[in-house]
PDB file of C-alpha atoms and ligand atoms in Angstrom:
ATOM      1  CA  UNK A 575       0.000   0.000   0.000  1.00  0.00           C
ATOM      2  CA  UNK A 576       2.942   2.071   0.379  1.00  0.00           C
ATOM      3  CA  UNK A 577       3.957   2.998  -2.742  1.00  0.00           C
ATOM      4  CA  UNK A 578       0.197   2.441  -4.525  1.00  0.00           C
ATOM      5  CA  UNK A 579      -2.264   5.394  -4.813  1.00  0.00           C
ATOM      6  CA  UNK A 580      -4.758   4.963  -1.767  1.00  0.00           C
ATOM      7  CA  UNK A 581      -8.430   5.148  -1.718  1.00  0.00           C
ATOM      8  CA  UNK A 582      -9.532   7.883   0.376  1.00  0.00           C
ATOM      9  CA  UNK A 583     -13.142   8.614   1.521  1.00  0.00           C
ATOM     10  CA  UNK A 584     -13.750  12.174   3.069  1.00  0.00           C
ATOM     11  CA  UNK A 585     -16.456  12.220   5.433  1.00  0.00           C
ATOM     12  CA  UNK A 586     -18.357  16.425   5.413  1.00  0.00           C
ATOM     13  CA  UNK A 587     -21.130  17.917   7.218  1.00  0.00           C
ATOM     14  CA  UNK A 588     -20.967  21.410   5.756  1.00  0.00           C
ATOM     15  CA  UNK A 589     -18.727  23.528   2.986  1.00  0.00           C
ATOM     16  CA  UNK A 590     -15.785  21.035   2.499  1.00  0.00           C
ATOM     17  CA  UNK A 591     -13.325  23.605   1.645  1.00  0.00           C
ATOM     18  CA  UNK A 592     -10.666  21.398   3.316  1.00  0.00           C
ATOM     19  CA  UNK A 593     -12.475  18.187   0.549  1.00  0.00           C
ATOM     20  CA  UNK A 594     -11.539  20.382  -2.091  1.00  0.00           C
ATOM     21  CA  UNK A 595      -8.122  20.922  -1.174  1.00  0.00           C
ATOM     22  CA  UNK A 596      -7.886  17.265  -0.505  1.00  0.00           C
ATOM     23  CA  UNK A 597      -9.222  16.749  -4.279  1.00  0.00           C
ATOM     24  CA  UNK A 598      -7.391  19.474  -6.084  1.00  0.00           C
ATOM     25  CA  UNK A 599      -4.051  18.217  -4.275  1.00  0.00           C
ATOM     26  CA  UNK A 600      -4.920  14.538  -5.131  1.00  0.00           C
ATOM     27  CA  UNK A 601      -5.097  16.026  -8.677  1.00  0.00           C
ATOM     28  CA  UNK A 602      -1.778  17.816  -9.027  1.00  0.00           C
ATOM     29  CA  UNK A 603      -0.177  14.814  -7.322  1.00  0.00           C
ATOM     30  CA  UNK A 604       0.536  16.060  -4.048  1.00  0.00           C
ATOM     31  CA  UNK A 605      -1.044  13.744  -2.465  1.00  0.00           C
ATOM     32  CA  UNK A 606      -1.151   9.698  -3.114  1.00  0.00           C
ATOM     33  CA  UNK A 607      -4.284   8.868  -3.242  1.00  0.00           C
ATOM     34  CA  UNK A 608      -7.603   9.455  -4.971  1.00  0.00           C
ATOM     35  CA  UNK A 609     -11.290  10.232  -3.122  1.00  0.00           C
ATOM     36  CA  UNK A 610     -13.173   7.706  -4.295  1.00  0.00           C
ATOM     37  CA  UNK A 611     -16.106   8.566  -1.823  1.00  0.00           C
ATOM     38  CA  UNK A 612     -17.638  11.730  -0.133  1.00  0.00           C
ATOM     39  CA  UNK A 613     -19.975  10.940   2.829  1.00  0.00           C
ATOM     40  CA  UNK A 614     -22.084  13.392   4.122  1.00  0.00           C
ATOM     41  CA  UNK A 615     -24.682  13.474   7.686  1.00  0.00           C
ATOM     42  CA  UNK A 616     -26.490  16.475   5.801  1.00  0.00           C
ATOM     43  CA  UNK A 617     -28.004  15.722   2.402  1.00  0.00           C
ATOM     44  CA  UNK A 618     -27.595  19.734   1.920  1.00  0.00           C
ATOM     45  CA  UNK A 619     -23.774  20.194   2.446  1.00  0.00           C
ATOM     46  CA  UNK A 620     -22.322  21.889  -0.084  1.00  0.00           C
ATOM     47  CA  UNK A 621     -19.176  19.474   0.057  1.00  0.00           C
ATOM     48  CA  UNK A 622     -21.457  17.073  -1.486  1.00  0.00           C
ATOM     49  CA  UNK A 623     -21.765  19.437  -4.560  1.00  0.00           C
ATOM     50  CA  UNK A 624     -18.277  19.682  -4.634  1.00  0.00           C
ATOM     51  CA  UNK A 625     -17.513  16.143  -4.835  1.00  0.00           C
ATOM     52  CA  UNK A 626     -20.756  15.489  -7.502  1.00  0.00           C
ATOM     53  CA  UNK A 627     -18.568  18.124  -9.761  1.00  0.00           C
ATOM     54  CA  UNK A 628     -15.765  16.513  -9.225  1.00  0.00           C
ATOM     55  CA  UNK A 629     -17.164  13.145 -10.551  1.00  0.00           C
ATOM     56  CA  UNK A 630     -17.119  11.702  -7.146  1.00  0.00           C
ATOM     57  CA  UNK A 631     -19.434   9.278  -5.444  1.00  0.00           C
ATOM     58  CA  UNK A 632     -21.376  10.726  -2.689  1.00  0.00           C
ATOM     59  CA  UNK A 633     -23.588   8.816   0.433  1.00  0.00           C
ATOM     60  CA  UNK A 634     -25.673  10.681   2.566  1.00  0.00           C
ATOM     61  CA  UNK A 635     -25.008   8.848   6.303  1.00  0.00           C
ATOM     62  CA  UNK A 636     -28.260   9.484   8.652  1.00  0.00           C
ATOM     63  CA  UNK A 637     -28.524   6.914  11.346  1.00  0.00           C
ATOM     64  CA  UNK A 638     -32.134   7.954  11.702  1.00  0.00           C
ATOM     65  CA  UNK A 639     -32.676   6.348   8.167  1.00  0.00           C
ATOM     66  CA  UNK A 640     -32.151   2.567   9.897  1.00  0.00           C
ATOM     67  CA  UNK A 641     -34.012   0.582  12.527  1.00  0.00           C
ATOM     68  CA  UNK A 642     -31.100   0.895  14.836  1.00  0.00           C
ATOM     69  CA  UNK A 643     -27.514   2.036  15.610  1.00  0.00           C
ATOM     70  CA  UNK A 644     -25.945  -1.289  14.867  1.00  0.00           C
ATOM     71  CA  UNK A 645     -27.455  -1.374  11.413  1.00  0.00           C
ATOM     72  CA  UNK A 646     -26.440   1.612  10.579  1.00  0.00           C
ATOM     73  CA  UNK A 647     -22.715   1.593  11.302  1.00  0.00           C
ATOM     74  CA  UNK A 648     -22.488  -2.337   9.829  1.00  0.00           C
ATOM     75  CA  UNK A 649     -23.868  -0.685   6.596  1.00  0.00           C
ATOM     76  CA  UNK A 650     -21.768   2.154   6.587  1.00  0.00           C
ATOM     77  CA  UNK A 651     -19.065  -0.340   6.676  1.00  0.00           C
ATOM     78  CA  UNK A 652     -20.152  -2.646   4.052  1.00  0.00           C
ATOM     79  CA  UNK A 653     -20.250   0.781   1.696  1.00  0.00           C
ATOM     80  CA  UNK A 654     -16.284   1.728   2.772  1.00  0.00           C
ATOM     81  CA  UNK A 655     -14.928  -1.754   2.338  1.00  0.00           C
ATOM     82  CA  UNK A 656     -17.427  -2.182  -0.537  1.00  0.00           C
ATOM     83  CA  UNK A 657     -15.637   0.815  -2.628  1.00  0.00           C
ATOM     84  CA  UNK A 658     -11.768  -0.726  -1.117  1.00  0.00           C
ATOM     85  CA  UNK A 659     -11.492   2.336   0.951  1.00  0.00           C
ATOM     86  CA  UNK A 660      -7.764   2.297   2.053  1.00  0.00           C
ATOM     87  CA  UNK A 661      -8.239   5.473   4.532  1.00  0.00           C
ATOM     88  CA  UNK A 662     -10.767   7.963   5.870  1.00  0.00           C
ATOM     89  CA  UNK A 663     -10.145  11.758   6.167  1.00  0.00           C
ATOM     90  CA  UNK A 664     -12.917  13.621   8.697  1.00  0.00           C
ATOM     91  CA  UNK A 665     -12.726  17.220   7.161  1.00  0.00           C
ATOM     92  CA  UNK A 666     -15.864  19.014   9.517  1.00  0.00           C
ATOM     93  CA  UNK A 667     -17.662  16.145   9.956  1.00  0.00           C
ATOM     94  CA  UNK A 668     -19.764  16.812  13.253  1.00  0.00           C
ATOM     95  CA  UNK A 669     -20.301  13.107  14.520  1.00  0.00           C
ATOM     96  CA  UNK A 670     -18.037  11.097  16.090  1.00  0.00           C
ATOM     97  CA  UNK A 671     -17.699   7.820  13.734  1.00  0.00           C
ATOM     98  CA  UNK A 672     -18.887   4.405  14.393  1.00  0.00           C
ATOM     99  CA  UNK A 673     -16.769   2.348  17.061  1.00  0.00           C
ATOM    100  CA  UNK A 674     -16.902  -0.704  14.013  1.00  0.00           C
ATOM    101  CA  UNK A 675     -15.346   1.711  11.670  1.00  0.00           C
ATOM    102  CA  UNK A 676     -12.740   3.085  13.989  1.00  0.00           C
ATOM    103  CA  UNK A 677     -11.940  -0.016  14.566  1.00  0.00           C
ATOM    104  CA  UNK A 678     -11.350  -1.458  11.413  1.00  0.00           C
ATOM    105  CA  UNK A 679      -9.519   1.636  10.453  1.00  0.00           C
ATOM    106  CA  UNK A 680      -7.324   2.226  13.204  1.00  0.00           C
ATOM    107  CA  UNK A 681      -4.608   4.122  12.446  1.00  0.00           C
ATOM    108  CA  UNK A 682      -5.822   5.213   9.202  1.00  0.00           C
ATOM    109  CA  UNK A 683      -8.020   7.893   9.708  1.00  0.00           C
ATOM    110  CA  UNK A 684      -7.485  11.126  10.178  1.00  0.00           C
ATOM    111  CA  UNK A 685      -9.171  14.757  11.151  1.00  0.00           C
ATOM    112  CA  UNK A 686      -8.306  18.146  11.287  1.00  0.00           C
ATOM    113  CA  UNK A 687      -8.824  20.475  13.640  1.00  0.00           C
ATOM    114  CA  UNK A 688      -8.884  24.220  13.885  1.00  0.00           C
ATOM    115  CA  UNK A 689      -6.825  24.542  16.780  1.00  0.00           C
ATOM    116  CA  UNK A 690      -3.387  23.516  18.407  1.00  0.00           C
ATOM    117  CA  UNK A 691      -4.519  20.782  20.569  1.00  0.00           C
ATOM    118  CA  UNK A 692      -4.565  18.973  23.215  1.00  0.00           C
ATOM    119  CA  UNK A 693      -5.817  22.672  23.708  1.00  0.00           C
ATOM    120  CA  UNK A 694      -9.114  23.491  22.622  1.00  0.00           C
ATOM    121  CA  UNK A 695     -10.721  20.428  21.224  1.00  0.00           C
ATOM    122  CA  UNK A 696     -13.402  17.993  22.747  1.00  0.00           C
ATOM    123  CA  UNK A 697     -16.909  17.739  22.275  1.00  0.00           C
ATOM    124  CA  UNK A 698     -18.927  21.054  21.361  1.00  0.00           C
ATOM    125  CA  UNK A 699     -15.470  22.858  20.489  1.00  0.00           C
ATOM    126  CA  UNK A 700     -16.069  23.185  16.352  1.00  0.00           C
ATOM    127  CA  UNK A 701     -16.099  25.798  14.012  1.00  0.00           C
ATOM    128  CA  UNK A 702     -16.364  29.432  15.301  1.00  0.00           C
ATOM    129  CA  UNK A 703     -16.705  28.333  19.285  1.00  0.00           C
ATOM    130  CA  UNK A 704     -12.801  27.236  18.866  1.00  0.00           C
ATOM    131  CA  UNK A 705     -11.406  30.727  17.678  1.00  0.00           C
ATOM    132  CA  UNK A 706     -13.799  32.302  19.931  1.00  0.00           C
ATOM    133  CA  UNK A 707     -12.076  30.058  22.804  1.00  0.00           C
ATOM    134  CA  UNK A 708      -8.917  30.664  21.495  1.00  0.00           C
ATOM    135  CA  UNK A 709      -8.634  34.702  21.533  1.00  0.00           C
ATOM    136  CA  UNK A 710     -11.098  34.541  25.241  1.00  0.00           C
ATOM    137  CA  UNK A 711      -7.907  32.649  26.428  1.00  0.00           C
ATOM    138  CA  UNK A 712      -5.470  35.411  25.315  1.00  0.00           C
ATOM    139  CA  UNK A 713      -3.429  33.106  23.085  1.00  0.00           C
ATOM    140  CA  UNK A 714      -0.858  34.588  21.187  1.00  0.00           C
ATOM    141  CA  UNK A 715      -0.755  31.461  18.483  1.00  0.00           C
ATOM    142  CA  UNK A 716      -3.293  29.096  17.191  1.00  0.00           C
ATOM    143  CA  UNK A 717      -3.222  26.949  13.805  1.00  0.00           C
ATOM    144  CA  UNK A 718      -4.397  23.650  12.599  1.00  0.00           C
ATOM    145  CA  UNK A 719      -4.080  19.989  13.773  1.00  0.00           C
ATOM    146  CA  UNK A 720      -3.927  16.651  11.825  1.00  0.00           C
ATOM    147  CA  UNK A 721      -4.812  13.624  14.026  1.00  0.00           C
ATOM    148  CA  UNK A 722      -5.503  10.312  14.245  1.00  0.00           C
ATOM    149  CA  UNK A 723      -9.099   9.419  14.952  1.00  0.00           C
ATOM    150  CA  UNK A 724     -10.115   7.201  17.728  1.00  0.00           C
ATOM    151  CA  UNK A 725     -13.342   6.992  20.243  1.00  0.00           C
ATOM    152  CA  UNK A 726     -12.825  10.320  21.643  1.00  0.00           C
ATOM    153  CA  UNK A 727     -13.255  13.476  20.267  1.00  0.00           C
ATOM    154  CA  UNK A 728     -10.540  15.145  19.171  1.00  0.00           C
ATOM    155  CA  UNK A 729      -8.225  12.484  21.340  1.00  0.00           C
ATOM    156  CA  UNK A 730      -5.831  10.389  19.090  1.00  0.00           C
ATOM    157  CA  UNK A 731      -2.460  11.078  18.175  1.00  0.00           C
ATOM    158  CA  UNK A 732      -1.127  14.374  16.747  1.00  0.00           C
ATOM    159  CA  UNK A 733       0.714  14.103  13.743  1.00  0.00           C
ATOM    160  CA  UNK A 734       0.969  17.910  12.061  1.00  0.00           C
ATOM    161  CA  UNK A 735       0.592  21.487  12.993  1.00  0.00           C
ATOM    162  CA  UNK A 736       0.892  25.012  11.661  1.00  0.00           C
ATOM    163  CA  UNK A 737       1.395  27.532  14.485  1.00  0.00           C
ATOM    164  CA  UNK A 738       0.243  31.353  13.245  1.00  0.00           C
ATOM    165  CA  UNK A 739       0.267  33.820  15.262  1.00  0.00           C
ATOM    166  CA  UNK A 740      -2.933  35.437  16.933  1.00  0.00           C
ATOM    167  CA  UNK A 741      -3.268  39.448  16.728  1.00  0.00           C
ATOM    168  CA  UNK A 742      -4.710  41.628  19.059  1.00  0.00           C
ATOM    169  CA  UNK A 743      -7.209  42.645  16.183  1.00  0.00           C
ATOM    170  CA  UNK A 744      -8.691  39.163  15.547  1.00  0.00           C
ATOM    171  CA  UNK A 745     -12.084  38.370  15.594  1.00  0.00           C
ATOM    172  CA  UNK A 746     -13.262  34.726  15.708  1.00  0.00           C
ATOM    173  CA  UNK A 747     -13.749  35.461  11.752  1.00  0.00           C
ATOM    174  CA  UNK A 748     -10.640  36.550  10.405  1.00  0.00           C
ATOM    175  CA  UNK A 749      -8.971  33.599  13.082  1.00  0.00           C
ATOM    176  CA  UNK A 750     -11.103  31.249  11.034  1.00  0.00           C
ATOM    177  CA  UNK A 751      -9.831  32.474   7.819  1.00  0.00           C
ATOM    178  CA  UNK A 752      -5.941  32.407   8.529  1.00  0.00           C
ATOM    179  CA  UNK A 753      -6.399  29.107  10.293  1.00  0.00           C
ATOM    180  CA  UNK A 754      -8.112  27.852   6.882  1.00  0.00           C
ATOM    181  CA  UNK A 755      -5.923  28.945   4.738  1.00  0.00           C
ATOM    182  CA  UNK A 756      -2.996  26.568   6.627  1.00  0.00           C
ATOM    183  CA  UNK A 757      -5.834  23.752   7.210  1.00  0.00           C
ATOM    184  CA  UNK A 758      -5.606  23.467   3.334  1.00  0.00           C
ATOM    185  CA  UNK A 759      -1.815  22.857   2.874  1.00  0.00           C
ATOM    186  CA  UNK A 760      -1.527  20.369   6.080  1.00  0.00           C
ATOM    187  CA  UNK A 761      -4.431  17.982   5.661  1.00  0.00           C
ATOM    188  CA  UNK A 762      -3.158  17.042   2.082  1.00  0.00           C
ATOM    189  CA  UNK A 763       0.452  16.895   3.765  1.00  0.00           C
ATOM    190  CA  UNK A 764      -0.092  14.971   6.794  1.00  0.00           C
ATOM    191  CA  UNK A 765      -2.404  12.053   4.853  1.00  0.00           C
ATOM    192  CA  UNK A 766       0.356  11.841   2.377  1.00  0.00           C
ATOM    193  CA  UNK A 767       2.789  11.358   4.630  1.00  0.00           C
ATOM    194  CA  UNK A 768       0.468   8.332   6.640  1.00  0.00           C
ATOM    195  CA  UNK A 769      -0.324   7.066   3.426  1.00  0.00           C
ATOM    196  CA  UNK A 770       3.233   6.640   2.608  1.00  0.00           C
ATOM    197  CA  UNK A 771       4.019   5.110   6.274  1.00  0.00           C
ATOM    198  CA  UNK A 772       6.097   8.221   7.518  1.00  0.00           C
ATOM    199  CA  UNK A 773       4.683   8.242  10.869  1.00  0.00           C
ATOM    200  CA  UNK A 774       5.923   6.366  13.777  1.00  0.00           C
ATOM    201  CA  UNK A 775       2.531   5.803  15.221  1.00  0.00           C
ATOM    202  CA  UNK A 776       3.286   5.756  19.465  1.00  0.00           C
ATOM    203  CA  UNK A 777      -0.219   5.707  20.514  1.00  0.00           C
ATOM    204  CA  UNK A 778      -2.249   2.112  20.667  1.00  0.00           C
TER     205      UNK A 778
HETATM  206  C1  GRF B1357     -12.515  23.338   9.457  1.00  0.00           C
HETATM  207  O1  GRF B1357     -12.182  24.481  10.177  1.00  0.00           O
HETATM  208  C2  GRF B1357     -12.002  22.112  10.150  1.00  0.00           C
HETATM  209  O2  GRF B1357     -10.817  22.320  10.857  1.00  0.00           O
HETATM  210  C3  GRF B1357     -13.098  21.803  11.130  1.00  0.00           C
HETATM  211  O3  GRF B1357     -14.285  22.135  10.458  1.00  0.00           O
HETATM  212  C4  GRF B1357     -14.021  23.104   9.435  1.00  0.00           C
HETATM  213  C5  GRF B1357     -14.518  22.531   8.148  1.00  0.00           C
HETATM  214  O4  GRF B1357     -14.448  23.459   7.098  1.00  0.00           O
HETATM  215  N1  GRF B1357     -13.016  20.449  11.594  1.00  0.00           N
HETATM  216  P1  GRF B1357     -14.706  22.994   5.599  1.00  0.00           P
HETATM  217  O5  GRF B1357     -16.075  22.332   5.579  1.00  0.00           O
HETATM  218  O6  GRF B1357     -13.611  22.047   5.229  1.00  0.00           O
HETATM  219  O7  GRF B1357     -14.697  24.254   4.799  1.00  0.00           O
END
């Protein structure tokens, strides 16, 4: 799997701006691998229109839509294996994943974050309530985290970040926007880099 390109599927729940930096870097060759699949918890996202123009397959993932839990992660499952999905990127998606696909993934999934954790992450701290943390704290830097996913929000091991400094004229918004801007370059960066076994990976 090393030296192959990887099947990647990029679970969204809202804009995907970080999905289409995964694509357009998959694309130029920046990153080995190709997103085979797009899944989505909102049928609305506008990721999903990203990946339909981008002549990607797209699932819609509502656990509602299944007589229980357990059905509902099994088929989400059967869909990831079904395509040979070699790893899963969470780029804003607002659930935590199945444990069954966690499991059978371990190690190769990651998420990115919007903050330098261990600071600043956990459950309820997404989008705008992070930078709005982050300057009520005083820091002076923030920037974006790759991860490895496990159970826990926000929990498993760090393997990138991009410190920026924070000024005394930020506003959650314009936080958001320099943070972005870095989120873009790392996510691509970090995945290729697990993809292509560069990580020593310490944790479990
Ligand atoms: C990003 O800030 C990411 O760090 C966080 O959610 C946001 C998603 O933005 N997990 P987008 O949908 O990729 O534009």
């Amino acid at each position: 799997m090393k030296t192959e390109r990887a099947n990647i599927a990029v679970f969204i729940s809202g804009s995907g701006s970080n999905l289409q930096a995964l694509i357009d870097n998959s694309k130029s060759g920046k990153l080995s691998g190709d997103i085979v699949l797009v899944i989505s918890n909102k049928s609305k996202a506008f990721g999903l229109k990203r990946a339909q123009d981008a002549q990607i397959d797209t699932f819609v993932f509502k656990k509602k839509n299944y007589n229980s839990e357990s059905e509902a992660s099994e088929d989400l499952l059967k869909k990831l294996t079904e395509r040979n999905i070699d790893y899963i990127a969470t780029a804003g998606y607002l659930q935590l994943l199945p444990v069954n696909v966690v499991q059978e993934y371990k190690n190769r999934i990651v998420n990115i974050h919007p903050a330098l954790l261990p600071k600043f992450g956990g459950k309820g701290m997404y989008g705008k309530h992070v930078h709005e943390a982050v300057l009520e704290a005083g820091e002076t830097e923030s920037g974006p985290t790759v991860h490895l996913v496990d159970e826990i929000y926000d929990n498993g091991q760090i393997l990138e970040q991009i410190k920026i400094p924070v000024s005394g004229n930020d506003t959650p918004e314009t936080l958001a926007e320099r943070v972005l801007e870095q989120e873009h370059i790392l996510f691509s960066l970090a995945l290729d880099k697990l993809i292509k076994g560069k990580y020593e990976i310490t944790h479990g």
